[in-house]
Coordinates of C-alpha atoms in Angstrom, one line a residue:
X1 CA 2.5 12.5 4.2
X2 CA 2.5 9.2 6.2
X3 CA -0.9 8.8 7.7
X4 CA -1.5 6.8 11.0
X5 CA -3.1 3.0 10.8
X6 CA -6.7 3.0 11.4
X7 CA -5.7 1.8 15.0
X8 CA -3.4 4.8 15.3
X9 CA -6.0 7.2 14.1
X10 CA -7.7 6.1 17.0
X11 CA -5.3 5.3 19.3
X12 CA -4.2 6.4 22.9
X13 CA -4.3 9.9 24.8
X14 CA -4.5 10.7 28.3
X15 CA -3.2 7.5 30.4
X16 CA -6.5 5.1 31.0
X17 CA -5.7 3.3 35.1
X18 CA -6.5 -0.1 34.7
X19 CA -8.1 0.5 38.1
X20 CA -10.6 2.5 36.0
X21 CA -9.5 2.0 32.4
X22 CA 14.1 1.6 -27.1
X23 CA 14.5 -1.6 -25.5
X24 CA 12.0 -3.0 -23.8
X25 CA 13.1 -3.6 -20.6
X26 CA 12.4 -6.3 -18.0
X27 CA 12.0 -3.6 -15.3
X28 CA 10.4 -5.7 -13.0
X29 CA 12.5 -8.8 -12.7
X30 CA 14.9 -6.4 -12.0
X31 CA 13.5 -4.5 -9.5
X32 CA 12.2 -5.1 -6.1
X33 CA 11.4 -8.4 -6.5
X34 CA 8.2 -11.2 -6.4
X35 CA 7.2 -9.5 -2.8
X36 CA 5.6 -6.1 -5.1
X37 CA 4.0 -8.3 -7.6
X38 CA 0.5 -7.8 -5.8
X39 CA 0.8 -4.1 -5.4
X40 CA -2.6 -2.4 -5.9
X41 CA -2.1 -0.3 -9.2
X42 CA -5.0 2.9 -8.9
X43 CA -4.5 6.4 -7.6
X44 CA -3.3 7.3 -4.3
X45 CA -6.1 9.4 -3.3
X46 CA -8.3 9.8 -0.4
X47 CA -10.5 7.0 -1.9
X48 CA -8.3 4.8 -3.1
X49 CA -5.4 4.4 -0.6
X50 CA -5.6 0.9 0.6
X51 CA -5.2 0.2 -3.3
X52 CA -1.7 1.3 -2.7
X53 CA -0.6 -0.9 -0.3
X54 CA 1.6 -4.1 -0.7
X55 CA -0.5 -7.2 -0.3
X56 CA 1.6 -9.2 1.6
X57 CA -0.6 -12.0 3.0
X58 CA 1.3 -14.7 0.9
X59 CA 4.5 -14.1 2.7
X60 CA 3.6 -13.3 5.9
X61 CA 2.7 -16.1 8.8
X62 CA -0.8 -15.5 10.0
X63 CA -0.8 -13.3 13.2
X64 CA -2.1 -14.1 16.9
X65 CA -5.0 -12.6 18.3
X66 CA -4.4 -12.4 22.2
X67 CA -7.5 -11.0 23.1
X68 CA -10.8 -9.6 20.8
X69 CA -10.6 -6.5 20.2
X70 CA -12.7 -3.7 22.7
X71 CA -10.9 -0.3 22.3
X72 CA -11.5 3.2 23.8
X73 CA -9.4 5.7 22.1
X74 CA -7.8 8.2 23.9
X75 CA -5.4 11.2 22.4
X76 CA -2.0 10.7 21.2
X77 CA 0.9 12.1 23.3
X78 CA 4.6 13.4 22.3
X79 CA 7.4 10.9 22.5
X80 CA 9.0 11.6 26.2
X81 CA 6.3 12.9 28.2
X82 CA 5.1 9.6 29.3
X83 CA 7.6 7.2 31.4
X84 CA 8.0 6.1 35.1
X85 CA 11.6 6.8 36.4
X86 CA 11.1 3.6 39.0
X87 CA 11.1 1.1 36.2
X88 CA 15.1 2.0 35.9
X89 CA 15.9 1.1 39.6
X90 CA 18.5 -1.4 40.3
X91 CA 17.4 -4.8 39.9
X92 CA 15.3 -4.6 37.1
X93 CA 15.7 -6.4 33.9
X94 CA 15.0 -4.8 30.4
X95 CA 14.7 -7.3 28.1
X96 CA 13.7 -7.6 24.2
X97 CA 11.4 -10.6 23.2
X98 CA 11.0 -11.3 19.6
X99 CA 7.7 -12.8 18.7
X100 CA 7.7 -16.8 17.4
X101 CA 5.5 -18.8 15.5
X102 CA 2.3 -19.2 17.6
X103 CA 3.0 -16.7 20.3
X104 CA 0.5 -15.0 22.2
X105 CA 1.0 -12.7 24.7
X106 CA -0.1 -15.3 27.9
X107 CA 2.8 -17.6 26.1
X108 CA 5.5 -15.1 26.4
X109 CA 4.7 -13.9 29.5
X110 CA 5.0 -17.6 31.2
X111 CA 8.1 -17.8 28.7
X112 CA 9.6 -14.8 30.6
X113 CA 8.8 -16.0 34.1
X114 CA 6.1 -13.4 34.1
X115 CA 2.7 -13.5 36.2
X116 CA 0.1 -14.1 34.2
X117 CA -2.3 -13.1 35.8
X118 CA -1.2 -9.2 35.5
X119 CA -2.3 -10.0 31.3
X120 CA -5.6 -9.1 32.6
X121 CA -4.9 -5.4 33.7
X122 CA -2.5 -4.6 30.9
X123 CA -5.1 -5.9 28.0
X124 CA -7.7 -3.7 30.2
X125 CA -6.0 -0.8 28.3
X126 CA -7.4 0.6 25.8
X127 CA -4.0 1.6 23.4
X128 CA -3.0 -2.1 25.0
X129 CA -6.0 -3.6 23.5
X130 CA -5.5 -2.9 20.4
X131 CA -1.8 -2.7 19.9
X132 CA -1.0 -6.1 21.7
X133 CA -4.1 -7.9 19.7
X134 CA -2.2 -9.1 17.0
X135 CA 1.6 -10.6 17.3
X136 CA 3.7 -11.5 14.1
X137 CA 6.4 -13.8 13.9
X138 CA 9.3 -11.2 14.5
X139 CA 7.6 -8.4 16.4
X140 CA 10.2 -6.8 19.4
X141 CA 8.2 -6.6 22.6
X142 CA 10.6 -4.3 25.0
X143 CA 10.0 -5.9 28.3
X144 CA 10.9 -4.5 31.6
X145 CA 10.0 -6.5 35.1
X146 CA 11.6 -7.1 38.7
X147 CA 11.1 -11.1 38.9
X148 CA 7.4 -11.8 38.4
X149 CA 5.8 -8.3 38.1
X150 CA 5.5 -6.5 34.7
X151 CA 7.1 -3.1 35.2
X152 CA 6.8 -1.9 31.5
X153 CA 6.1 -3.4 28.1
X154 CA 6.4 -1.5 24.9
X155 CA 6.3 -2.1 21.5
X156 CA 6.9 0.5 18.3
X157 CA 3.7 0.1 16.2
X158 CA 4.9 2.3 12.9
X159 CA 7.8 4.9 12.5
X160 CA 6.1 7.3 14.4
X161 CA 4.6 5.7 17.3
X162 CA 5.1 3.5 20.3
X163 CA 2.7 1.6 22.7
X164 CA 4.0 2.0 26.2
X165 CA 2.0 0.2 29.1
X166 CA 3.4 1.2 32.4
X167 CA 2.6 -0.2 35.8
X168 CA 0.6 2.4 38.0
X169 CA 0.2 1.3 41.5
X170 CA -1.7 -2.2 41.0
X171 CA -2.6 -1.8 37.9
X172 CA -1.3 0.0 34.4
X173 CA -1.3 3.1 32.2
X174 CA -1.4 2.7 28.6
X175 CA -0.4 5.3 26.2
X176 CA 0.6 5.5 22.8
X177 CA 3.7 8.3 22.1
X178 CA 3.8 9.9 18.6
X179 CA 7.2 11.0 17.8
X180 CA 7.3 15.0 16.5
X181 CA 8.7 15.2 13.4
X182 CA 9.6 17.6 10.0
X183 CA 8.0 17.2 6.8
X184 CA 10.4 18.6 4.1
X185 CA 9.7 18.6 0.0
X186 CA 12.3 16.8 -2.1
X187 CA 12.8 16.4 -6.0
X188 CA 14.3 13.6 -7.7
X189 CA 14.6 12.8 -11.0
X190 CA 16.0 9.4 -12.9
X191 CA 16.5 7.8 -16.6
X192 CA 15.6 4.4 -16.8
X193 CA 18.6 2.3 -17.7
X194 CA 17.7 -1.2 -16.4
X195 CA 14.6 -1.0 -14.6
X196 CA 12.4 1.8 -12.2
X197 CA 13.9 0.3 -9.6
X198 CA 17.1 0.2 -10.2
X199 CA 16.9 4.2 -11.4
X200 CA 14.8 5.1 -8.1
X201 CA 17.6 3.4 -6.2
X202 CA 20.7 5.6 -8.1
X203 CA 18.4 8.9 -7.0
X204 CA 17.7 8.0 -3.5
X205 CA 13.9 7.5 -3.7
X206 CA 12.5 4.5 -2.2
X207 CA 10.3 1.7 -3.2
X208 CA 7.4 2.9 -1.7
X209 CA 7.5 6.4 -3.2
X210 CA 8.5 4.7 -6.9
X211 CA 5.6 2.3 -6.5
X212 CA 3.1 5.2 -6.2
X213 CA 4.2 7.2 -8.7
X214 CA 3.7 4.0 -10.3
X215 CA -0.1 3.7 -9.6
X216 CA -0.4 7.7 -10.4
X217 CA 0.4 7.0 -13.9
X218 CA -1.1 3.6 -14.1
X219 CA -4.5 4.7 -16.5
X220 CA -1.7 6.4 -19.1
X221 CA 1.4 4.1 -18.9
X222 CA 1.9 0.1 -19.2
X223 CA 4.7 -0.5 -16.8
X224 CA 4.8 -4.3 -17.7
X225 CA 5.2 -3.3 -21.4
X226 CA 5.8 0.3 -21.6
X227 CA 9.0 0.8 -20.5
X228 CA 12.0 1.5 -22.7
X229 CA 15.8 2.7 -21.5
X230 CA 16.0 6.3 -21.6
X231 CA 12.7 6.8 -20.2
X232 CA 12.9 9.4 -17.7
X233 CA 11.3 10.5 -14.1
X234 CA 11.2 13.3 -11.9
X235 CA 9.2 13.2 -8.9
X236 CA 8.2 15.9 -6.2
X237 CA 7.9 14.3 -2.9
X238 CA 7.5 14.5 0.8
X239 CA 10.4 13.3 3.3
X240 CA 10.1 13.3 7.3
X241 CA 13.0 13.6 9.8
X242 CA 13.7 13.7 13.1
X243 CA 16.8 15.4 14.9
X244 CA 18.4 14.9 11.7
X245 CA 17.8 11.8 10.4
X246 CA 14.5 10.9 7.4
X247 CA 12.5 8.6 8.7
X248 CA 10.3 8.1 5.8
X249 CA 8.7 9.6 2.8
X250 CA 4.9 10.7 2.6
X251 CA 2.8 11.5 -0.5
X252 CA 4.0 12.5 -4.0
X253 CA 3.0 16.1 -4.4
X254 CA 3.8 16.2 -8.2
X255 CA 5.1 14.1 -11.0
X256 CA 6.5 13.4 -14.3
X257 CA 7.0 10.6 -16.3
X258 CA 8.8 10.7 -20.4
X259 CA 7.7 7.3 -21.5
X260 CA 8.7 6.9 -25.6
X261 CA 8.9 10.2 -25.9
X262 CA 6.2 11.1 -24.4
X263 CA 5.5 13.3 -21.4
X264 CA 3.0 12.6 -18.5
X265 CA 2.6 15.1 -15.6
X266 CA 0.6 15.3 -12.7
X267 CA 0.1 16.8 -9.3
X268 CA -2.0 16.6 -6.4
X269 CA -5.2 18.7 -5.6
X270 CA -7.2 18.5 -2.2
X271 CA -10.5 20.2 -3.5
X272 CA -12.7 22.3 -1.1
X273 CA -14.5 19.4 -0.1
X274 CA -11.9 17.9 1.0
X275 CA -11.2 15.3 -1.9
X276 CA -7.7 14.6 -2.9
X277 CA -6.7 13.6 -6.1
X278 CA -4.1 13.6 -8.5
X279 CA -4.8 16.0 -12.2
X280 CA -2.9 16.8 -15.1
X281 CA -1.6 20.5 -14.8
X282 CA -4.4 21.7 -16.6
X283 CA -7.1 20.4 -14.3
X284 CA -7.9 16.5 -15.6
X285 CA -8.3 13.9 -13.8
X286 CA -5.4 10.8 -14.0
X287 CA -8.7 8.5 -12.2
X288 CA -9.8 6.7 -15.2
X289 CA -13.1 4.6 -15.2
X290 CA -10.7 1.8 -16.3
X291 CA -6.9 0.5 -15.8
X292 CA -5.3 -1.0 -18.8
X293 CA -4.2 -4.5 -16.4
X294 CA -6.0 -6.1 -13.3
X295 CA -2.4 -6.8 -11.9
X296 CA 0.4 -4.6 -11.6
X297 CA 4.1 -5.3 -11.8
X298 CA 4.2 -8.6 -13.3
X299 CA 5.2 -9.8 -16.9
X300 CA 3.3 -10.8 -19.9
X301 CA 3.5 -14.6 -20.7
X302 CA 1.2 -15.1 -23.5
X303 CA -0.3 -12.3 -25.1
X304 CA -3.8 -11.8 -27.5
X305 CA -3.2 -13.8 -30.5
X306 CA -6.2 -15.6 -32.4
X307 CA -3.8 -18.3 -33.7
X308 CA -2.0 -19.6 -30.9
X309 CA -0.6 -23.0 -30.7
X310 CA -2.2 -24.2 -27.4
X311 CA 0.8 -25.2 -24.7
X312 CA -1.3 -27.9 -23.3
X313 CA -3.6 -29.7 -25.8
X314 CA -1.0 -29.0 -28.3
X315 CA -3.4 -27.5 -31.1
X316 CA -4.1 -24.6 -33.0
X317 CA -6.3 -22.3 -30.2
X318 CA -6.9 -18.9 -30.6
X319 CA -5.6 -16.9 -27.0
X320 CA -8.4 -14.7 -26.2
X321 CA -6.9 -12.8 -23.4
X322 CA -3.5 -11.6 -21.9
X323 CA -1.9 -14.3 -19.7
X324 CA 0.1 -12.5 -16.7
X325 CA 2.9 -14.1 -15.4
X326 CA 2.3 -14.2 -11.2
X327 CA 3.2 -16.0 -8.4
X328 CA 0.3 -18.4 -6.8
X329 CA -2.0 -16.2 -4.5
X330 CA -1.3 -12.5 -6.3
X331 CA -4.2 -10.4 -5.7
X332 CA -6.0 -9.6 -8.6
X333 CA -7.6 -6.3 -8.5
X334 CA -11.2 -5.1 -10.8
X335 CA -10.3 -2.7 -13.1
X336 CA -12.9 -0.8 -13.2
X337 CA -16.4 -0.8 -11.5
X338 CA -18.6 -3.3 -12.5
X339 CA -21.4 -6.7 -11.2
X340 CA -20.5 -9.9 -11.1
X341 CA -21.8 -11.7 -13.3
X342 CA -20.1 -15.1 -13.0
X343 CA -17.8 -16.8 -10.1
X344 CA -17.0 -20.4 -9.8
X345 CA -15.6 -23.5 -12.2
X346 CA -15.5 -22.5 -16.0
X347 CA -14.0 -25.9 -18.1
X348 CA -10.5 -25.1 -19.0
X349 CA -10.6 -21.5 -17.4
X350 CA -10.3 -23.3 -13.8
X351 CA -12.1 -21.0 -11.3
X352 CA -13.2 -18.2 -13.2
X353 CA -14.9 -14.3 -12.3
X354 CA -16.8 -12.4 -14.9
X355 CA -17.6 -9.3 -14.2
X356 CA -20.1 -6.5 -16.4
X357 CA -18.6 -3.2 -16.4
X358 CA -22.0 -1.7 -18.2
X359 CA -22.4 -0.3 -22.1
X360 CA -21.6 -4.0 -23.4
X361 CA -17.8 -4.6 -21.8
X362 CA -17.1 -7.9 -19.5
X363 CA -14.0 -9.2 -18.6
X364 CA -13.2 -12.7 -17.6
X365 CA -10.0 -13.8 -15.1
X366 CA -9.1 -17.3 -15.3
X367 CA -7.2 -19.7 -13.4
X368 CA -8.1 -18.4 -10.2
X369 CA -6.4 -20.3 -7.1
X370 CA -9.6 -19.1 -5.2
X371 CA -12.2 -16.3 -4.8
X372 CA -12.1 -12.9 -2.5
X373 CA -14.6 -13.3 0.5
X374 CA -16.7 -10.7 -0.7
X375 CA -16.8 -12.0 -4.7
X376 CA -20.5 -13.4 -5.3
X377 CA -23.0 -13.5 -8.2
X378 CA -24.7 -10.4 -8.1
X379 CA -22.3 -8.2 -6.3
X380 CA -21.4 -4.6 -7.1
X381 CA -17.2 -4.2 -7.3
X382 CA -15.3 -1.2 -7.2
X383 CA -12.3 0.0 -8.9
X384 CA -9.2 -2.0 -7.0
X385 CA -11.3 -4.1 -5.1
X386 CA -9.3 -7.8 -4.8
X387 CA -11.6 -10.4 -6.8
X388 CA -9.6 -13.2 -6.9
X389 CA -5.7 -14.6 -6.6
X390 CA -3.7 -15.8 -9.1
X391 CA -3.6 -19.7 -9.4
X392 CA -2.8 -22.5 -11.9
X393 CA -6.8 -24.2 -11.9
X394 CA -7.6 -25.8 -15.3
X395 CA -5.7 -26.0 -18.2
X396 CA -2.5 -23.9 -17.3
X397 CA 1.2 -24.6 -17.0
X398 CA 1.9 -22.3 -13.9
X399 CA 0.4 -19.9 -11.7
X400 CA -0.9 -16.7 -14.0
X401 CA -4.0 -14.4 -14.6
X402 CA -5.8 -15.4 -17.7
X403 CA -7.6 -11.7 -18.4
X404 CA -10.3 -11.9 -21.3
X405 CA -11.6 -8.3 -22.4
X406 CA -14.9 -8.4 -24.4
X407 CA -17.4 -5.7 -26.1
X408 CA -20.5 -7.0 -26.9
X409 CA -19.1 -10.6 -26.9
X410 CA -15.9 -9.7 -29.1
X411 CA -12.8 -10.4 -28.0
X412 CA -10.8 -7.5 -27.9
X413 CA -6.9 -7.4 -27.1
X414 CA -7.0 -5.9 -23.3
X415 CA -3.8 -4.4 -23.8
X416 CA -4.6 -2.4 -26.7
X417 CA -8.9 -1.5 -26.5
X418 CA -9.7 2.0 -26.3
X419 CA -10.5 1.8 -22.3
X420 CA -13.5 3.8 -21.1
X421 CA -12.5 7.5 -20.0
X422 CA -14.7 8.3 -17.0
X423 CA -12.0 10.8 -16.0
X424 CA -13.5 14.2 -14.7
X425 CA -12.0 18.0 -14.8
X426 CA -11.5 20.2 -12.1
X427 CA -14.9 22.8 -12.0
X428 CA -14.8 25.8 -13.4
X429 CA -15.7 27.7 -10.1
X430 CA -13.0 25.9 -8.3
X431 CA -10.1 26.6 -11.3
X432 CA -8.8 29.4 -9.6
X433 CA -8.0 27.9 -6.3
X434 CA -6.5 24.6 -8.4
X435 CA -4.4 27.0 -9.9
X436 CA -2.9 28.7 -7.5
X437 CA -2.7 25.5 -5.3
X438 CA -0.7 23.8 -7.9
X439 CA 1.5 26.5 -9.3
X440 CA 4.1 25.9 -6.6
X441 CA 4.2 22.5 -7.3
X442 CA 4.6 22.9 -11.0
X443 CA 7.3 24.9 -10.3
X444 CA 8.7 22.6 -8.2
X445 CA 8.7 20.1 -10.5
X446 CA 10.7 22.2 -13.3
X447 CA 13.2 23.0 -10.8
X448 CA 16.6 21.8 -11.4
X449 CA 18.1 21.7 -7.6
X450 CA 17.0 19.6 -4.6
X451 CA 15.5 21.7 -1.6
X452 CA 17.6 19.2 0.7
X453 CA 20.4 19.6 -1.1
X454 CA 21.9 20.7 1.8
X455 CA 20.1 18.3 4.2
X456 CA 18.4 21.1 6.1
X457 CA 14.8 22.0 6.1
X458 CA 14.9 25.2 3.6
X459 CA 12.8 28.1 4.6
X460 CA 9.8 27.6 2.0
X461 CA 6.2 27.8 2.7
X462 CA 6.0 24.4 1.2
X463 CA 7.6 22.8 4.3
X464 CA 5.4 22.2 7.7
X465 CA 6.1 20.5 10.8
X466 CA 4.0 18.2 12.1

């Protein structure tokens, strides 16, 4: 399901006094949009989850920090157990302030005729601390106050949970309120007429959930090439509701994907150690030591061709990568583990990252628009690590990834190499407990009826409330 921000897994408990503390299809363009471009592409598991989210930092302002961060966490609370009834007395004005450009908490306090000097004892809080730190252009601050004096400020930090910081004598009492909800299993299943997107949309699954099955099947399927019209999905999948209403989906608990013909399955195992990861029904692991692309969701522009009439110096040029097609400032992700080997200005290559993968493979990315903060000669990268952003540096026409693949110093085609396997099978002593853990889901997936169907939680085992 949904997990809780790093914040929220450490967030708020007992109230802290601040007295004391068969065509191809152009799936993409018709999809979501530029916004998923930068998508991280590996497997949703327990090591690789911030590789699944969206990348954002390109169209987002950069947020305010009111205050450094020094947190104490405290335990969570249910949604309606914390509140002070005098905050609703006559006089008192409730008000919603959305965030600007530039704001900081001391700026919309003096905007709201608010004492500043009470910042002091709310940001003494630890829950306050933390979830008042950082304001982005549009955040909702729900502000309550007779004249001068604070009474309340809240502000919802995800779905499931709110910062509240209520006045308590002369000082406050932060908390942060977790709404109870349901989880429920769902099935859908789509054919791909114009794009995933699209098909997700016409059987009710959202982006989110689409873009990680997605990144399940990533080492197996192409999605900026792959795709044809008929191709098919069915996906097993957590939903989470409240008093009726689904608030959002969790994880993908099993999948399926008919790409040309071909069927892809897989579901997802927590081991006994604790691992989660997602296996073909007979016990294989979908990580691969490699991805096929370094950027996910995009389109091809220029493809491997070793006579190429060069756009620029107008020449016969061999192309001895992939160009993808990305806006300015895309992450771009290392495919698999590996040292860099090279990072800087490369001749027509603009800013340039090559990275040795071991047993003779490099790969090169050109154009760069500039480096990740951690990229240097002589570092070790991971598997979905960012390494760069797309740029236009050198000899290029537009913002795009310029991905070389080598062995030994050949050139290969990157979309076509035999990748490196790497992938790993479930152990023989723990086969019995993979199978009876994924049997249900299997089943699942077959099925040919949605569990919500009716809109109710069914009476399953499969369902749990959190």
């Amino acid at each position: 399901m949904t997990r809780p921000s790093a914040f929220l897994r450490g967030a708020a408990a007992h109230a802290i006094s601040s007295n004391g503390r068969s065509r191809r299809l152009p799936w993409f363009a018709t999809g979501l949009g530029l916004p998923l471009l930068s998508m991280g592409f590996l497997l949703p598991d327990a090591g690789y989850q911030n590789a699944l989210r969206l990348d954002l930092a390109l169209t987002e302002v950069k947020p305010v920090f009111t205050l450094p961060l020094l947190f104490n966490s405290s335990d969570l609370v249910k949604a309606g157990e914390f509140g002070n009834p005098d905050i609703a007395a006559d006089g008192n004005r409730a008000v919603t302030v959305k965030v600007r450009r530039g704001d900081t908490l001391d700026r919309i306090f003096r905007r709201e005729n608010l004492d500043p000097a009470q910042l002091a004892a709310v940001m003494a809080q630890g829950p306050a601390r933390e979830g008042l730190r950082v304001l982005r252009p549009g955040d909702e601050l729900h502000v309550r106050h007779d004249g001068a004096t604070l009474l309340e400020i809240s502000r919802k930090l995800d779905t499931f949970h709110t910062l509240n910081v209520i006045r308590a004598g002369d000082g406050f009492e932060g908390r942060v309120t977790a709404l109870e909800y349901q989880t429920r299993t769902a099935r859908a299943t789509g054919d791909i007429r114009s794009s995933l997107f699209e098909a997700a949309a016409r059987a009710g699954v959202s982006d989110s959930t689409i873009m990680k099955l997605a990144a399940i099947f990533a080492s197996q399927i192409d999605f900026v090439l792959d795709l044809r019209e008929g191709d098919h999905f069915a996906v097993v999948y957590e939903e989470m509701w409240h008093d009726g209403d689904k608030l959002d989906e969790g994880e993908v608990l099993a999948a399926e994907f008919v790409s040309q013909g071909k069927t892809h399955r897989a579901v997802r195992y927590q081991a006994a150690d604790g691992r989660v990861s997602y296996y073909t029904p007979d016990g294989r692991s979908l990580r691969k030591a490699f991805v096929r692309a370094p950027l996910a969701f995009t389109r091809v522009s220029s493809d491997f061709n070793p006579r190429r009439m060069h756009p620029i110096l107008n020449k016969m040029r061999g192309h001895t990568g992939v160009d993808y097609a990305a806006p300015a400032g895309t992450p771009v992700r290392a495919p698999g583990d590996g040292r860099v080997s090279f990072a800087g200005r490369k001749g027509g290559y603009g800013n340039a990252i090559i990275l040795e993968h071991g047993n003779g493979v490099t790969t090169l990315y050109g154009h760069l628009s500039r480096f990740a903060q951690a990229t240097a000669v002589g570092r070790r990268v991971h598997q979905g690590d960012v390494i760069g952003f797309v740029g236009a540096t050198g000899l290029a026409t537009g913002p795009h990834l310029h991905y070389e693949y080598r062995v030994n110093g050949k050139y290969m085609n990157p979309r076509t190499v035999k990748l490196p396997e790497g992938s790993t099978s479930i152990d023989g002593r723990e086969r019995p407990r993979f199978a009876q853990a994924v049997a249900p889901l299997i089943e699942r997936l077959d099925a040919g009826h949605s569990m919500l169907a009716d809109g109710k939680a069914p009476a399953s085992a499969s369902d749990q409330t959190t």
